[in-house]
């Protein structure tokens, strides 16, 4: 059997939304690769060797060259495999995409993760409030006109960066009994979530909800004992 | 695109603004610097950068682009004549982006520290790791970008003047001949024979400006 382009490896962890983005990116571009599952609580020498600076997943290895950081990996995939582009082609649109990707990462991911996994009481309330404020900006961005971000009918960079909102945030909301993404308050985001989860590349490649529930419940318990 | 006006909202004391100045210089782009003090929350800044209300903001025609790293990449992509700022090889480009993001994370961490010793420690840590980055990226040549300046030279180079000022004010060494020898050499080359030397700020001048600013603040406080 012919093996195509196995010069690509992805080191990941099953539940990491950062790894998941890269998997989606690879699938959208039809890139074949070897996947190496890493237990991040019991890291192998391979991971320390590939990403000595932070020891985090994902790490892409292409022709022996390692590259960490999901956002940077996605841009790299776009440059190496330019078909089915993830980022817009116009420089101004690209700048916008990069801006919102960073906003998603630094504001939305931060606040939702803190609220769900690392806080309770007043601090949690504050983070939930912040998360809602930040999501309002994404709601506005969607404008209710297009299926995905940036007036597009195809999934792109910002959709992938936002992806965790579609499939992990509901799990987080369940374990903490907080409501962040209320469909009534965020109709555009609710529609986007639906479009996203029903996309052929996305829907067949998500971790099991039960396994995610168990995992994140455990993480929350561990993190709160530290507070 | 080439005929639209270019305005840069910011202040020359900001290293983030200086990154953009350097990129504009590299591409020989004519622009107008619109002096802006972000602490005063000027209307134009709020309008063009409503999310973060920070400088720099590049206005190309009437379209705003925010965040220094994003602006530099935009300049590289929108003006295709002139030297490339980012490496042309996709892997080298990705690695440059990685180190730029890493450096900015460290700056953010340092800004988050209250104690001065911790701020300086974080910055020193960052430069020790950047020494490694320099070895990888320069591949034995003069700059992060190789024979001539590139993305990382701009990203990190804009901070050298602040490092020098911090060294002078605290009597310490951050760029150190024993711990970061290659970066010491790189900083000297940046200031003496790079295409950017005319826009890099003079540390002594910045120190004097900061001292005057501090004096002004304490005078205002004692009124």
XYZ file of C-alpha atoms in Angstrom:
450
model
C 0.000 0.000 0.000
C 1.282 3.444 -0.949
C 1.996 5.688 2.043
C 1.779 9.347 1.190
C 3.783 12.113 2.830
C 4.565 10.434 6.138
C 7.254 13.076 6.658
C 4.623 14.750 8.835
C 4.098 13.830 12.474
C 1.887 15.394 15.096
C 2.572 14.944 18.789
C -0.572 15.570 20.794
C -2.853 14.836 23.706
C -6.372 13.527 23.074
C -8.333 16.265 24.830
C -6.194 19.295 24.039
C -8.112 21.913 22.028
C -4.755 23.200 20.750
C -3.939 19.818 19.245
C -7.481 19.507 17.906
C -7.086 22.700 15.886
C -4.053 21.321 14.121
C -5.818 18.017 13.403
C -8.681 19.958 11.809
C -6.247 22.055 9.782
C -4.500 18.941 8.504
C -7.793 17.292 7.608
C -9.084 20.372 5.778
C -5.946 20.300 3.653
C -5.898 16.538 3.227
C -2.447 16.232 4.795
C -1.547 12.715 5.899
C 0.456 12.365 9.056
C 1.497 10.071 11.876
C -0.152 10.900 15.164
C 1.770 10.331 18.392
C -0.278 10.440 21.588
C 1.608 11.867 24.531
C 0.541 11.600 28.176
C 1.132 15.178 29.282
C 1.111 14.126 32.938
C 3.895 11.673 32.258
C 5.893 13.229 29.444
C 8.200 11.161 27.298
C 11.785 12.128 26.449
C 10.559 12.655 22.883
C 8.447 15.643 23.864
C 11.243 17.276 25.874
C 13.498 16.778 22.898
C 11.045 18.223 20.379
C 9.859 21.140 22.487
C 12.551 21.835 25.073
C 11.313 25.347 25.790
C 7.791 24.662 27.033
C 7.337 20.885 26.774
C 3.797 21.437 25.483
C 1.695 19.817 22.798
C 0.984 20.133 19.937
C 4.305 19.782 18.203
C 4.365 19.327 14.462
C 7.393 17.550 13.033
C 7.868 18.049 9.299
C 10.843 16.376 7.643
C 12.464 16.196 11.060
C 11.877 19.882 11.886
C 9.837 20.416 15.069
C 7.344 23.278 15.433
C 5.217 23.990 18.518
C 2.269 26.376 19.109
C -1.044 25.686 17.374
C -1.543 29.160 15.848
C 1.953 29.109 14.371
C 1.525 25.542 13.125
C -1.695 26.508 11.317
C 0.073 29.399 9.537
C 2.908 27.043 8.625
C 0.455 24.521 7.168
C -1.005 27.309 5.050
C 2.407 28.228 3.685
C 3.604 24.693 3.013
C 0.270 23.418 1.697
C -1.360 26.513 0.143
C -4.469 24.773 -1.264
C -7.617 25.043 0.856
C -6.243 28.180 2.580
C -7.042 28.682 6.251
C -6.123 32.367 6.317
C -7.547 34.936 3.902
C -5.303 35.883 0.978
C -5.706 39.665 1.249
C -3.114 41.255 3.611
C -5.673 43.406 5.439
C -8.028 40.449 5.952
C -5.070 38.388 7.172
C -4.212 41.070 9.711
C -7.815 41.001 10.941
C -7.786 37.201 11.176
C -4.557 37.261 13.192
C -5.927 39.991 15.452
C -9.107 38.070 16.274
C -7.238 34.784 16.675
C -5.103 36.418 19.359
C -8.181 37.901 20.992
C -9.798 34.467 21.115
C -6.672 32.980 22.649
C -5.813 35.694 25.149
C -9.285 36.742 26.218
C -11.908 34.104 25.466
C -9.893 30.970 26.123
C -8.309 32.527 29.214
C -11.543 33.656 30.849
C -13.591 30.557 30.021
C -10.835 28.227 31.178
C -10.314 30.153 34.414
C -14.043 30.179 35.077
C -14.481 26.480 34.391
C -11.302 24.896 35.694
C -9.582 27.172 38.109
C -12.007 29.273 40.101
C -15.135 29.391 42.189
C -17.271 31.950 43.997
C -16.561 35.609 43.282
C -13.551 35.019 41.085
C -15.523 32.604 38.948
C -18.365 35.106 38.654
C -15.915 37.739 37.494
C -14.391 35.443 34.880
C -17.816 34.409 33.607
C -18.741 38.073 33.211
C -15.509 38.751 31.316
C -16.020 35.724 29.090
C -19.485 36.947 28.166
C -18.148 40.445 27.376
C -15.446 38.987 25.140
C -17.882 36.666 23.381
C -20.095 39.637 22.601
C -17.323 40.920 20.351
C -17.277 37.655 18.415
C -21.078 37.729 18.208
C -20.802 41.163 16.653
C -18.108 39.976 14.241
C -20.360 37.272 12.896
C -23.094 39.777 12.201
C -25.613 37.038 11.443
C -24.785 37.099 7.744
C -22.339 34.298 7.074
C -21.952 30.714 8.159
C -18.420 31.142 9.421
C -16.159 33.986 10.490
C -15.030 36.543 7.989
C -18.013 36.443 5.712
C -17.051 33.071 4.500
C -18.820 29.961 3.571
C -15.739 27.919 4.368
C -14.076 27.216 7.693
C -10.928 29.232 8.306
C -8.275 30.165 10.809
C -10.497 32.075 13.233
C -13.137 29.321 13.191
C -10.478 26.770 14.106
C -9.146 28.955 16.911
C -12.723 29.420 18.203
C -13.480 25.722 17.780
C -13.138 24.881 21.473
C -16.169 27.117 22.123
C -18.294 24.730 20.071
C -17.352 21.440 21.671
C -15.409 22.003 24.938
C -17.201 25.010 26.422
C -20.489 23.070 26.724
C -18.620 20.432 28.721
C -17.108 23.112 30.949
C -20.521 24.694 31.441
C -21.913 21.333 32.493
C -19.262 20.611 35.114
C -19.542 24.025 36.741
C -23.270 24.658 36.201
C -22.515 28.114 34.771
C -24.010 29.471 31.585
C -21.658 31.402 29.367
C -22.800 30.795 25.808
C -26.546 31.276 26.135
C -28.132 30.733 22.703
C -30.773 33.372 23.348
C -28.150 35.982 24.096
C -25.770 34.847 21.342
C -27.901 33.801 18.356
C -25.074 34.318 15.824
C -22.632 32.261 17.848
C -25.258 29.560 18.367
C -25.744 29.363 14.599
C -21.991 29.367 14.015
C -21.585 26.560 16.564
C -24.159 24.492 14.740
C -22.527 25.069 11.353
C -19.146 24.270 12.807
C -20.126 21.043 14.550
C -21.941 19.812 11.445
C -19.033 20.433 9.112
C -17.853 17.091 7.673
C -14.254 17.647 8.777
C -15.216 18.576 12.312
C -18.055 16.298 13.297
C -16.343 12.940 12.972
C -13.229 13.971 14.819
C -14.154 15.039 18.333
C -13.256 13.426 21.652
C -16.095 11.595 23.402
C -18.240 13.884 25.533
C -18.287 11.442 28.453
C -14.527 11.153 28.447
C -14.213 14.943 28.347
C -16.625 15.310 31.258
C -14.628 12.876 33.361
C -11.318 14.471 32.437
C -12.328 18.086 33.085
C -14.157 17.249 36.302
C -10.923 15.714 37.515
C -8.872 18.743 36.392
C -11.193 21.138 38.190
C -10.917 19.130 41.413
C -7.139 19.068 41.177
C -6.872 22.787 40.407
C -9.214 23.932 43.166
C -7.349 22.025 45.832
C -4.408 24.223 44.925
C -6.292 27.459 45.481
C -2.737 50.384 -2.320
C 0.574 52.185 -2.831
C -1.157 55.533 -3.177
C -3.174 55.382 0.072
C -1.876 57.444 2.948
C -0.070 55.775 5.812
C -0.398 57.099 9.337
C 1.138 55.633 12.463
C -0.600 56.423 15.729
C 1.865 56.227 18.588
C 4.796 57.635 20.480
C 8.490 57.188 19.712
C 9.205 56.207 23.307
C 7.216 53.017 22.811
C 9.281 50.036 21.703
C 6.148 48.551 20.148
C 5.677 51.669 18.030
C 9.344 51.536 17.058
C 8.906 48.076 15.595
C 6.471 49.592 13.121
C 8.786 52.537 12.426
C 11.560 50.070 11.608
C 9.338 48.041 9.287
C 8.182 51.184 7.472
C 11.825 52.226 7.072
C 12.812 48.824 5.690
C 10.190 49.150 2.976
C 10.891 52.873 2.364
C 7.259 53.733 3.067
C 6.333 57.391 3.565
C 4.153 57.862 6.602
C 2.954 60.422 9.093
C 3.537 59.816 12.788
C 0.521 61.001 14.746
C 1.706 61.485 18.331
C -0.627 59.766 20.693
C -0.504 59.329 24.446
C -2.545 56.211 25.150
C -2.979 57.132 28.811
C -5.050 60.138 27.761
C -7.374 57.842 25.741
C -7.561 60.097 22.679
C -10.675 59.776 20.546
C -8.851 58.681 17.400
C -7.212 55.823 19.288
C -10.502 54.638 20.796
C -12.078 54.772 17.351
C -9.325 52.846 15.562
C -8.515 50.364 18.328
C -11.723 49.975 20.303
C -10.826 46.527 21.628
C -7.475 47.315 23.266
C -7.156 51.139 23.038
C -3.383 50.787 22.663
C -0.631 52.074 20.415
C 0.655 51.384 17.828
C -2.154 51.558 15.294
C -1.329 51.712 11.607
C -3.858 53.509 9.424
C -3.536 52.491 5.800
C -5.971 54.766 4.035
C -8.791 54.601 6.530
C -8.229 50.976 7.547
C -6.723 50.387 10.984
C -4.335 47.574 11.819
C -3.496 46.959 15.477
C -0.827 45.097 17.491
C 2.826 45.606 16.599
C 3.585 42.050 15.442
C 0.478 41.978 13.288
C 1.278 45.408 11.829
C 4.838 44.380 10.919
C 3.548 41.260 9.167
C 0.925 43.363 7.392
C 3.593 45.776 6.143
C 5.627 42.849 4.862
C 2.653 41.395 3.008
C 1.061 44.614 1.691
C 4.281 46.109 0.293
C 5.939 43.450 -1.767
C 8.690 45.637 -3.220
C 11.686 46.101 -0.977
C 13.344 43.518 1.262
C 11.364 40.731 2.916
C 10.938 41.273 6.617
C 9.911 37.736 7.527
C 12.078 34.828 6.362
C 10.972 33.470 3.009
C 11.424 29.817 3.977
C 8.167 28.668 5.666
C 9.937 26.825 8.481
C 12.323 29.690 9.263
C 9.316 32.017 9.122
C 7.403 29.855 11.602
C 10.382 29.762 13.971
C 10.709 33.561 13.753
C 7.009 33.908 14.618
C 7.491 31.503 17.501
C 10.334 33.524 19.050
C 8.496 36.805 18.493
C 5.447 35.456 20.345
C 7.705 34.011 23.058
C 9.465 37.361 23.544
C 6.188 39.248 23.800
C 4.867 36.722 26.337
C 7.957 37.294 28.478
C 7.489 41.078 28.252
C 3.889 40.637 29.351
C 4.964 38.424 32.259
C 7.573 41.009 33.277
C 4.965 43.781 33.133
C 2.765 41.709 35.413
C 5.395 41.634 38.154
C 5.330 44.253 40.886
C 8.800 43.825 42.345
C 11.547 45.362 40.220
C 13.912 42.437 40.842
C 11.312 40.058 39.397
C 10.783 42.268 36.337
C 14.517 42.325 35.649
C 14.762 38.595 36.310
C 12.068 37.805 33.738
C 13.772 40.011 31.158
C 17.141 38.460 31.829
C 15.636 34.943 31.479
C 14.157 35.980 28.156
C 17.511 37.124 26.806
C 19.311 33.979 27.908
C 16.803 31.979 25.869
C 17.064 34.423 22.971
C 20.809 33.749 22.847
C 19.811 30.195 21.809
C 17.316 31.586 19.327
C 20.006 33.781 17.831
C 22.281 30.802 17.233
C 19.455 28.945 15.451
C 18.085 31.825 13.421
C 21.243 33.689 12.402
C 22.991 30.496 11.228
C 26.339 32.101 11.907
C 25.488 35.438 10.287
C 25.251 38.978 11.655
C 21.529 39.275 12.430
C 18.543 37.122 13.380
C 17.477 37.634 9.773
C 20.862 36.519 8.404
C 23.061 38.931 6.454
C 20.547 41.726 6.849
C 17.971 42.647 9.467
C 14.649 40.854 9.588
C 11.580 40.265 11.719
C 13.260 39.209 14.954
C 15.858 41.962 14.691
C 12.951 44.410 14.675
C 10.921 42.609 17.353
C 13.789 42.319 19.839
C 15.900 45.237 18.577
C 13.190 47.743 19.478
C 13.710 46.806 23.120
C 17.503 47.121 23.226
C 17.357 50.808 24.157
C 15.131 49.947 27.140
C 17.498 47.193 28.176
C 20.383 49.680 28.080
C 18.416 52.189 30.144
C 17.480 49.494 32.691
C 21.155 48.493 32.881
C 22.227 52.112 33.462
C 19.529 52.850 36.017
C 20.089 49.683 38.019
C 23.812 49.161 37.606
C 23.319 45.663 36.215
C 24.017 43.779 33.017
C 21.250 42.124 31.053
C 23.106 41.806 27.766
C 26.152 40.177 29.272
C 29.422 39.175 27.539
C 29.606 35.914 29.464
C 25.945 34.830 29.469
C 24.697 36.280 26.142
C 27.846 36.962 24.106
C 26.251 36.671 20.688
C 23.441 39.047 21.581
C 25.997 41.563 22.832
C 27.665 41.453 19.411
C 24.291 41.587 17.666
C 23.185 44.682 19.621
C 26.403 46.465 18.692
C 25.963 45.611 15.018
C 22.338 46.697 15.122
C 23.386 50.118 16.402
C 26.416 50.549 14.160
C 25.991 48.924 10.792
C 22.419 47.902 10.221
C 19.899 49.643 7.966
C 17.959 50.520 11.120
C 20.606 52.419 12.999
C 19.121 55.820 12.230
C 15.789 55.002 13.855
C 17.113 53.188 16.904
C 16.873 55.432 19.920
C 19.949 56.561 21.777
C 19.916 55.090 25.326
C 21.369 58.230 26.903
C 18.688 60.364 25.265
C 15.912 58.033 26.409
C 17.323 57.996 29.942
C 17.249 61.791 30.039
C 13.684 61.835 28.691
C 12.592 59.317 31.319
C 14.291 61.272 34.115
C 12.568 64.453 32.996
C 9.259 62.595 32.814
C 9.783 61.193 36.329
C 10.635 64.687 37.658
C 7.484 66.034 36.051
C 5.390 63.314 37.663
C 6.837 63.935 41.164
C 6.352 67.685 40.772
C 2.748 67.125 39.788
C 2.308 64.776 42.753
C 3.688 67.271 45.256
C 1.489 70.192 44.096
